[in-house]
Amino acid sequence: MQMNPIRRIGALATAVVLAAAMAACGSGGGVPSDPSQVSGKVTMWIYPIGADLEKTWWQPKVAEFRKKYPKVNVDVVVQPWANRDEQLTTAIAGNKGPDVVYLIPDQLSQYADTGALADVTDVISSDRSDFRDNALQAMTYDGKLYGVPLLMSVTTTMVNKKVMQAAGVTSVPQTWDDLLAAAPKFKAKGYYATYYIGDPKQTLNQTFYPLLWQAGGEVLSADGKKCTINSAAGLKALEFVKKLIDNGYTPKDALTAAQQAETSPFAQGKVGVTISTASADLATYKLSKENYQVGPPLKDVKSVGYGTVGGLSVLQSSQNAAAAKAWVQWVTSTAQMKEFDKSRSYFPPRKSVGSLYASDPLVGGEEKYLDQMRPGVISPQGRALMDLIKPHLQAALLGKVTPKQALDAAAAEVDALLARS
């Protein structure tokens, strides 16, 4: 059963005490420069990022690592995605957590807030500048680095070339104004200009948040203590979406019910421009890559899109912190990162890896926008506050309240949550 977000935070909060208690005998220090001085057993929890590939990938990698660190044993455990937070918090509480775990930004901030994670700044002290700034920011909480980036994703603008041609739209929209100018042309030919999904099951990371950022807005204040979604930028973003809906440029029924991939307007080739899409999604919708072209994330005052970052964290409770950090350092090195990301069709956080997909027009096109990606809201309450905001946005888009009323109500609820945290 899916855990209520508030209860989930409560469970993680309980782990604060436990993690803090374990911290007294746990992680500390950096990675010794001499591998012969590093010893111990490291257990890493990873998830099926490469589906079945994960089952065979790690064993030869551990053998390769041991050639450099012969006194370190590494046990890689591939855990299921389902209920991963409940599993990890339970393990930490029972003092049975791994030494290293794969986390994404909204998870990382929750565990870092409980004191469960070790600062891993020392792992990249010699080559920090090789990592993209946005990747490091995604793994940073309260000024400390709690994960070393291993992979990145990109969502950006993508157009259906056949629909564009049919509508007489000759260039990929770069701005909100470009999209609004092209929208009547799509509609006149029986197509939707875009596809905004607003049902409550959708993540705002790929719907409203990118538009908010493009307008220059933020979900939270810089100190994370105040909701700012009801700013002038937030209002502008919500009014932009409402304009798309009210004019029939995006399907209204996508606001109220989750649509099946196979029968959605996007899968049926009825959408000209998607505004936060990854080319990997085309396989889900059984669409041909050759018919699509990517463009930069849309821009109002700036061009920015959503892309997650996955990284490796060391638990504060690890009894072999130096060995754990040596493993993380090795896995996230340029050579290993290149192999890992290429095999799983992700993008590299390290600049020295270079382009992995230059020969692929679609994926290579996405790769160009890596530095324009943001990972969502870095806050221990990131998931919970998203659930508070969604129904208010939906109410405005359905015409039940004004955009200003919706955003003010959402901000009030988020502020109340933050005040209780």
Short mmCIF file of C-alpha atoms in Angstrom, two decimals:
data_model
loop_
_atom_site.label_atom_id
_atom_site.label_comp_id
_atom_site.label_asym_id
_atom_site.label_seq_id
_atom_site.Cartn_x
_atom_site.Cartn_y
_atom_site.Cartn_z
CA MET A 1 0.00 0.00 0.00
CA GLN A 2 1.29 3.47 -0.90
CA MET A 3 2.35 5.38 2.18
CA ASN A 4 0.75 8.79 2.72
CA PRO A 5 3.42 11.47 2.18
CA ILE A 6 2.92 12.93 5.63
CA ARG A 7 3.27 9.52 7.23
CA ARG A 8 6.34 8.85 5.10
CA ILE A 9 7.96 11.99 6.44
CA GLY A 10 7.01 10.89 9.91
CA ALA A 11 8.74 7.58 9.37
CA LEU A 12 11.84 9.30 8.10
CA ALA A 13 11.77 11.68 11.03
CA THR A 14 11.83 8.70 13.35
CA ALA A 15 15.01 7.62 11.60
CA VAL A 16 16.63 10.90 12.63
CA VAL A 17 17.09 9.73 16.18
CA LEU A 18 18.31 6.33 15.12
CA ALA A 19 20.67 7.66 12.49
CA ALA A 20 22.06 10.23 14.90
CA ALA A 21 22.66 7.55 17.51
CA MET A 22 24.57 5.44 15.03
CA ALA A 23 26.56 8.42 13.76
CA ALA A 24 28.70 8.41 16.90
CA CYS A 25 30.51 5.31 15.70
CA GLY A 26 30.01 5.74 12.01
CA SER A 27 31.39 7.41 8.94
CA GLY A 28 34.27 9.82 8.97
CA GLY A 29 37.45 10.78 7.17
CA GLY A 30 38.19 10.66 3.48
CA VAL A 31 39.71 8.27 0.98
CA PRO A 32 43.38 7.44 1.74
CA SER A 33 45.67 8.12 -1.20
CA ASP A 34 47.25 4.66 -0.80
CA PRO A 35 44.73 1.92 -1.79
CA SER A 36 46.67 -0.62 0.24
CA GLN A 37 45.62 1.23 3.38
CA VAL A 38 41.92 0.79 2.63
CA SER A 39 40.18 -2.34 3.85
CA GLY A 40 36.77 -3.64 4.88
CA LYS A 41 33.49 -4.87 3.45
CA VAL A 42 31.17 -2.54 1.57
CA THR A 43 27.53 -3.31 0.85
CA MET A 44 25.84 -1.21 -1.82
CA TRP A 45 22.14 -1.09 -2.56
CA ILE A 46 21.37 -0.31 -6.16
CA TYR A 47 18.15 -0.57 -8.14
CA PRO A 48 17.30 -1.96 -11.61
CA ILE A 49 18.37 1.15 -13.50
CA GLY A 50 19.31 -1.08 -16.40
CA ALA A 51 16.57 -3.64 -15.76
CA ASP A 52 18.06 -7.15 -16.04
CA LEU A 53 21.43 -5.67 -16.94
CA GLU A 54 21.98 -4.90 -13.27
CA LYS A 55 22.12 -8.60 -12.42
CA THR A 56 25.25 -9.18 -14.48
CA TRP A 57 26.91 -5.76 -14.55
CA TRP A 58 28.43 -5.51 -11.11
CA GLN A 59 30.33 -8.74 -10.54
CA PRO A 60 33.11 -8.03 -13.09
CA LYS A 61 33.18 -4.42 -11.92
CA VAL A 62 33.81 -5.49 -8.34
CA ALA A 63 36.63 -7.76 -9.56
CA GLU A 64 38.15 -4.84 -11.46
CA PHE A 65 37.89 -2.58 -8.41
CA ARG A 66 39.62 -5.17 -6.25
CA LYS A 67 42.68 -5.06 -8.48
CA LYS A 68 43.21 -1.55 -7.14
CA TYR A 69 41.77 -2.11 -3.66
CA PRO A 70 42.62 -5.76 -2.83
CA LYS A 71 41.64 -5.43 0.82
CA VAL A 72 38.10 -4.23 0.09
CA ASN A 73 35.23 -6.64 -0.48
CA VAL A 74 32.12 -5.23 -2.17
CA ASP A 75 28.69 -6.80 -2.12
CA VAL A 76 26.28 -5.19 -4.61
CA VAL A 77 22.64 -5.90 -3.79
CA VAL A 78 20.06 -5.12 -6.48
CA GLN A 79 16.92 -4.10 -4.62
CA PRO A 80 13.43 -3.61 -6.15
CA TRP A 81 12.16 -0.10 -6.86
CA ALA A 82 8.88 -0.82 -5.10
CA ASN A 83 8.71 0.46 -1.49
CA ARG A 84 12.37 1.39 -1.56
CA ASP A 85 12.02 4.19 0.99
CA GLU A 86 10.19 2.00 3.48
CA GLN A 87 12.83 -0.70 3.00
CA LEU A 88 15.74 1.69 3.48
CA THR A 89 14.33 3.50 6.52
CA THR A 90 13.50 0.19 8.16
CA ALA A 91 17.02 -1.07 7.51
CA ILE A 92 18.58 2.09 8.92
CA ALA A 93 16.36 1.93 11.99
CA GLY A 94 17.40 -1.70 12.54
CA ASN A 95 21.09 -0.88 12.08
CA LYS A 96 21.11 -3.10 8.99
CA GLY A 97 21.46 -0.42 6.33
CA PRO A 98 23.98 -0.65 3.51
CA ASP A 99 27.21 1.32 3.40
CA VAL A 100 26.37 2.86 0.01
CA VAL A 101 22.97 3.48 -1.56
CA TYR A 102 21.68 4.95 -4.84
CA LEU A 103 19.45 7.99 -4.23
CA ILE A 104 17.73 10.67 -6.29
CA PRO A 105 17.50 14.29 -5.09
CA ASP A 106 14.14 14.30 -3.31
CA GLN A 107 15.12 11.14 -1.42
CA LEU A 108 18.58 12.47 -0.63
CA SER A 109 17.28 15.60 1.08
CA GLN A 110 14.98 13.53 3.28
CA TYR A 111 17.72 11.18 4.45
CA ALA A 112 20.27 13.98 4.81
CA ASP A 113 17.80 15.86 6.98
CA THR A 114 17.58 12.89 9.34
CA GLY A 115 21.37 12.73 9.72
CA ALA A 116 21.52 9.35 7.98
CA LEU A 117 24.00 10.37 5.27
CA ALA A 118 27.70 11.18 5.41
CA ASP A 119 29.22 14.26 3.80
CA VAL A 120 31.05 13.02 0.70
CA THR A 121 32.70 16.29 -0.29
CA ASP A 122 36.10 14.64 0.22
CA VAL A 123 35.32 11.96 -2.40
CA ILE A 124 35.52 14.52 -5.21
CA SER A 125 37.92 16.98 -3.61
CA SER A 126 40.53 16.50 -6.36
CA ASP A 127 38.22 16.87 -9.36
CA ARG A 128 35.10 18.70 -8.22
CA SER A 129 35.26 21.09 -11.19
CA ASP A 130 34.77 18.13 -13.55
CA PHE A 131 31.17 17.71 -12.35
CA ARG A 132 28.37 19.82 -13.76
CA ASP A 133 27.20 22.43 -11.26
CA ASN A 134 23.54 21.44 -11.50
CA ALA A 135 24.41 17.79 -10.80
CA LEU A 136 26.29 18.75 -7.64
CA GLN A 137 23.52 21.08 -6.54
CA ALA A 138 21.06 18.20 -6.88
CA MET A 139 23.13 16.14 -4.45
CA THR A 140 23.64 19.00 -1.99
CA TYR A 141 21.53 19.69 1.07
CA ASP A 142 22.06 22.42 3.64
CA GLY A 143 25.39 23.30 2.06
CA LYS A 144 26.90 19.80 2.17
CA LEU A 145 27.39 17.22 -0.58
CA TYR A 146 25.61 14.01 0.39
CA GLY A 147 25.87 12.08 -2.88
CA VAL A 148 28.26 11.79 -5.80
CA PRO A 149 26.38 12.17 -9.11
CA LEU A 150 26.38 9.09 -11.33
CA LEU A 151 23.75 9.83 -13.97
CA MET A 152 21.51 12.58 -15.31
CA SER A 153 18.34 12.72 -17.41
CA VAL A 154 16.90 15.37 -19.71
CA THR A 155 13.33 16.38 -20.52
CA THR A 156 12.82 19.10 -23.04
CA THR A 157 10.74 20.24 -25.98
CA MET A 158 9.98 17.63 -28.64
CA VAL A 159 8.00 18.09 -31.84
CA ASN A 160 6.13 15.70 -34.11
CA LYS A 161 7.60 16.57 -37.52
CA LYS A 162 4.59 15.26 -39.47
CA VAL A 163 2.17 17.31 -37.39
CA MET A 164 4.39 20.36 -37.72
CA GLN A 165 4.43 19.99 -41.50
CA ALA A 166 0.67 19.44 -41.69
CA ALA A 167 0.03 22.57 -39.62
CA GLY A 168 2.53 24.67 -41.53
CA VAL A 169 4.70 25.32 -38.48
CA THR A 170 8.23 25.59 -39.83
CA SER A 171 10.41 25.90 -36.73
CA VAL A 172 10.57 24.31 -33.30
CA PRO A 173 9.03 26.71 -30.74
CA GLN A 174 11.70 28.20 -28.49
CA THR A 175 9.55 30.43 -26.28
CA TRP A 176 6.08 30.58 -24.77
CA ASP A 177 5.19 33.22 -27.34
CA ASP A 178 6.37 30.93 -30.16
CA LEU A 179 4.10 28.17 -28.90
CA LEU A 180 1.12 30.47 -28.51
CA ALA A 181 1.69 31.86 -32.01
CA ALA A 182 1.81 28.35 -33.52
CA ALA A 183 -1.09 26.96 -31.50
CA PRO A 184 -3.95 28.22 -33.75
CA LYS A 185 -2.25 26.63 -36.75
CA PHE A 186 -2.22 23.23 -35.06
CA LYS A 187 -5.82 23.63 -33.92
CA ALA A 188 -6.98 24.64 -37.41
CA LYS A 189 -5.68 21.32 -38.76
CA GLY A 190 -7.27 19.25 -36.01
CA TYR A 191 -4.22 18.83 -33.79
CA TYR A 192 -3.39 19.83 -30.26
CA ALA A 193 -0.55 22.33 -29.97
CA THR A 194 0.74 20.65 -26.81
CA TYR A 195 -0.14 18.15 -24.12
CA TYR A 196 -0.34 19.32 -20.49
CA ILE A 197 -1.23 16.49 -18.12
CA GLY A 198 -2.80 17.78 -14.94
CA ASP A 199 -4.35 14.81 -13.18
CA PRO A 200 -3.25 14.41 -9.54
CA LYS A 201 -1.11 11.36 -10.22
CA GLN A 202 1.35 13.32 -12.33
CA THR A 203 4.57 14.71 -10.95
CA LEU A 204 4.82 18.47 -11.11
CA ASN A 205 8.48 18.03 -12.07
CA GLN A 206 7.38 17.40 -15.64
CA THR A 207 4.31 19.59 -15.79
CA PHE A 208 4.05 22.83 -13.84
CA TYR A 209 7.48 23.24 -12.23
CA PRO A 210 9.43 23.66 -15.50
CA LEU A 211 7.01 26.40 -16.56
CA LEU A 212 7.37 28.07 -13.16
CA TRP A 213 11.16 28.06 -13.52
CA GLN A 214 10.93 29.31 -17.10
CA ALA A 215 8.94 32.28 -15.83
CA GLY A 216 11.66 32.99 -13.26
CA GLY A 217 9.76 31.59 -10.30
CA GLU A 218 10.60 29.15 -7.51
CA VAL A 219 8.52 26.80 -5.41
CA LEU A 220 10.31 27.75 -2.20
CA SER A 221 12.36 30.69 -0.96
CA ALA A 222 16.15 30.34 -0.98
CA ASP A 223 16.20 29.20 2.65
CA GLY A 224 13.46 26.66 1.99
CA LYS A 225 11.23 28.07 4.73
CA LYS A 226 8.57 29.86 2.66
CA CYS A 227 6.47 28.91 -0.34
CA THR A 228 6.86 31.37 -3.19
CA ILE A 229 4.74 29.63 -5.81
CA ASN A 230 2.19 32.46 -5.60
CA SER A 231 4.70 34.99 -6.90
CA ALA A 232 4.12 37.02 -10.05
CA ALA A 233 6.11 34.38 -11.96
CA GLY A 234 3.95 31.58 -10.57
CA LEU A 235 0.80 33.43 -11.57
CA LYS A 236 2.17 34.01 -15.05
CA ALA A 237 2.99 30.31 -15.46
CA LEU A 238 -0.44 29.14 -14.33
CA GLU A 239 -2.20 31.68 -16.53
CA PHE A 240 -0.09 30.45 -19.46
CA VAL A 241 -1.30 26.87 -18.94
CA LYS A 242 -4.88 28.05 -18.49
CA LYS A 243 -4.67 29.93 -21.77
CA LEU A 244 -3.59 26.72 -23.51
CA ILE A 245 -6.53 24.85 -22.02
CA ASP A 246 -9.20 27.50 -22.43
CA ASN A 247 -8.36 27.85 -26.13
CA GLY A 248 -8.40 24.11 -26.78
CA TYR A 249 -4.67 23.95 -27.50
CA THR A 250 -4.23 21.03 -25.08
CA PRO A 251 -6.80 18.33 -24.18
CA LYS A 252 -8.92 19.31 -21.17
CA ASP A 253 -9.71 15.74 -20.19
CA ALA A 254 -6.01 15.22 -19.41
CA LEU A 255 -6.59 17.43 -16.35
CA THR A 256 -8.89 15.02 -14.58
CA ALA A 257 -7.97 11.45 -15.44
CA ALA A 258 -4.76 9.55 -16.05
CA GLN A 259 -4.71 8.60 -19.70
CA GLN A 260 -3.55 5.27 -21.03
CA ALA A 261 -0.30 5.56 -22.95
CA GLU A 262 -1.64 3.70 -25.97
CA THR A 263 -4.77 5.82 -26.37
CA SER A 264 -3.43 9.22 -25.37
CA PRO A 265 -3.37 12.05 -27.94
CA PHE A 266 0.43 11.94 -27.88
CA ALA A 267 0.51 8.22 -28.76
CA GLN A 268 -2.04 8.81 -31.51
CA GLY A 269 0.12 11.47 -33.15
CA LYS A 270 -2.30 14.30 -32.44
CA VAL A 271 0.13 16.59 -30.57
CA GLY A 272 2.50 19.03 -32.25
CA VAL A 273 4.80 20.00 -29.37
CA THR A 274 5.45 18.39 -26.00
CA ILE A 275 7.12 20.66 -23.50
CA SER A 276 8.77 18.29 -21.01
CA THR A 277 9.47 14.97 -22.69
CA ALA A 278 12.38 12.54 -22.91
CA SER A 279 13.05 10.66 -26.13
CA ALA A 280 13.08 7.48 -24.06
CA ASP A 281 9.32 8.01 -23.62
CA LEU A 282 8.76 7.33 -27.31
CA ALA A 283 9.32 3.62 -26.76
CA THR A 284 6.60 3.64 -24.10
CA TYR A 285 4.18 5.17 -26.56
CA LYS A 286 5.44 2.91 -29.38
CA LEU A 287 6.32 5.93 -31.53
CA SER A 288 9.06 6.14 -34.14
CA LYS A 289 12.09 8.23 -33.14
CA GLU A 290 12.58 9.29 -36.75
CA ASN A 291 9.38 11.34 -36.67
CA TYR A 292 10.48 13.48 -33.75
CA GLN A 293 12.91 16.31 -33.16
CA VAL A 294 14.02 17.90 -29.90
CA GLY A 295 14.51 21.55 -29.14
CA PRO A 296 15.66 23.57 -26.13
CA PRO A 297 13.46 23.78 -23.06
CA LEU A 298 10.86 26.49 -23.59
CA LYS A 299 11.68 29.99 -22.42
CA ASP A 300 9.72 32.84 -20.93
CA VAL A 301 12.53 34.68 -19.15
CA LYS A 302 14.91 31.69 -19.21
CA SER A 303 15.17 28.27 -20.84
CA VAL A 304 15.13 25.50 -18.24
CA GLY A 305 13.75 21.98 -17.98
CA TYR A 306 13.45 19.11 -15.54
CA GLY A 307 16.11 16.42 -15.35
CA THR A 308 16.84 14.15 -12.45
CA VAL A 309 20.22 13.21 -11.04
CA GLY A 310 21.04 9.83 -9.56
CA GLY A 311 23.97 9.49 -7.21
CA LEU A 312 25.70 7.29 -4.67
CA SER A 313 25.51 8.18 -0.99
CA VAL A 314 27.46 6.81 1.96
CA LEU A 315 25.48 6.17 5.09
CA GLN A 316 26.67 7.84 8.26
CA SER A 317 26.40 4.47 10.03
CA SER A 318 28.93 2.76 7.75
CA GLN A 319 31.66 1.02 9.72
CA ASN A 320 33.94 1.05 6.68
CA ALA A 321 33.54 4.60 5.50
CA ALA A 322 36.94 4.89 3.83
CA ALA A 323 36.31 1.72 1.83
CA ALA A 324 32.77 2.87 0.99
CA LYS A 325 34.02 6.23 -0.23
CA ALA A 326 36.79 4.56 -2.25
CA TRP A 327 34.14 2.43 -3.99
CA VAL A 328 31.95 5.46 -4.72
CA GLN A 329 34.95 7.37 -6.01
CA TRP A 330 35.87 4.50 -8.35
CA VAL A 331 32.33 3.89 -9.66
CA THR A 332 31.86 7.59 -10.41
CA SER A 333 35.25 8.01 -12.10
CA THR A 334 35.24 9.17 -15.71
CA ALA A 335 35.86 5.73 -17.22
CA GLN A 336 33.33 3.87 -15.09
CA MET A 337 30.68 6.57 -15.38
CA LYS A 338 30.99 6.51 -19.15
CA GLU A 339 30.34 2.76 -19.29
CA PHE A 340 27.52 2.90 -16.75
CA ASP A 341 25.59 5.75 -18.37
CA LYS A 342 26.04 4.56 -21.93
CA SER A 343 24.85 1.06 -21.06
CA ARG A 344 21.70 2.47 -19.47
CA SER A 345 21.03 5.34 -21.88
CA TYR A 346 21.57 8.10 -19.33
CA PHE A 347 23.72 11.20 -19.49
CA PRO A 348 26.99 11.85 -17.60
CA PRO A 349 27.35 14.39 -14.78
CA ARG A 350 31.09 14.56 -15.51
CA LYS A 351 32.22 16.92 -18.26
CA SER A 352 35.27 14.76 -19.01
CA VAL A 353 33.04 11.90 -20.20
CA GLY A 354 32.15 14.03 -23.19
CA SER A 355 29.27 13.35 -25.52
CA LEU A 356 27.87 9.82 -25.40
CA TYR A 357 25.25 10.20 -28.14
CA ALA A 358 26.67 12.58 -30.73
CA SER A 359 25.68 10.23 -33.57
CA ASP A 360 22.04 10.07 -32.47
CA PRO A 361 20.11 13.17 -33.62
CA LEU A 362 17.40 12.80 -30.99
CA VAL A 363 19.31 11.70 -27.87
CA GLY A 364 22.35 13.70 -28.90
CA GLY A 365 20.05 16.70 -29.23
CA GLU A 366 18.83 16.21 -25.66
CA GLU A 367 22.41 15.87 -24.41
CA LYS A 368 23.09 19.47 -25.45
CA TYR A 369 20.70 20.73 -22.77
CA LEU A 370 22.20 18.93 -19.77
CA ASP A 371 23.34 22.16 -18.15
CA GLN A 372 19.79 23.60 -18.39
CA MET A 373 18.23 20.87 -16.28
CA ARG A 374 16.92 21.23 -12.72
CA PRO A 375 16.18 18.26 -10.47
CA GLY A 376 13.02 19.48 -8.76
CA VAL A 377 12.66 20.89 -5.26
CA ILE A 378 15.56 20.05 -2.93
CA SER A 379 13.69 19.84 0.36
CA PRO A 380 12.87 17.05 2.82
CA GLN A 381 9.23 17.99 2.19
CA GLY A 382 9.60 18.07 -1.60
CA ARG A 383 7.25 15.17 -2.25
CA ALA A 384 4.72 16.16 0.39
CA LEU A 385 4.38 19.75 -0.73
CA MET A 386 3.89 18.62 -4.32
CA ASP A 387 0.82 16.67 -3.20
CA LEU A 388 -0.51 19.80 -1.49
CA ILE A 389 -0.05 21.97 -4.59
CA LYS A 390 -1.51 19.66 -7.24
CA PRO A 391 -5.22 19.92 -6.41
CA HIS A 392 -5.07 23.71 -6.30
CA LEU A 393 -3.48 23.90 -9.75
CA GLN A 394 -6.09 21.50 -11.08
CA ALA A 395 -8.92 23.58 -9.57
CA ALA A 396 -7.67 26.68 -11.33
CA LEU A 397 -7.24 24.95 -14.66
CA LEU A 398 -10.76 23.55 -14.42
CA GLY A 399 -12.10 27.04 -13.75
CA LYS A 400 -13.27 26.41 -10.20
CA VAL A 401 -11.08 29.16 -8.73
CA THR A 402 -8.91 31.87 -10.19
CA PRO A 403 -5.18 31.19 -10.67
CA LYS A 404 -4.40 33.74 -7.94
CA GLN A 405 -6.78 32.07 -5.49
CA ALA A 406 -5.32 28.66 -6.30
CA LEU A 407 -1.71 29.71 -5.80
CA ASP A 408 -2.44 31.61 -2.59
CA ALA A 409 -4.25 28.60 -1.17
CA ALA A 410 -1.44 26.26 -2.19
CA ALA A 411 1.17 28.55 -0.65
CA ALA A 412 -0.77 28.74 2.61
CA GLU A 413 -0.92 24.95 2.88
CA VAL A 414 2.76 24.53 2.05
CA ASP A 415 3.73 27.20 4.56
CA ALA A 416 1.73 25.38 7.23
CA LEU A 417 3.54 22.14 6.37
CA LEU A 418 6.93 23.82 6.51
CA ALA A 419 6.06 25.42 9.86
CA ARG A 420 5.31 21.98 11.31
CA SER A 421 8.54 20.46 9.99
#
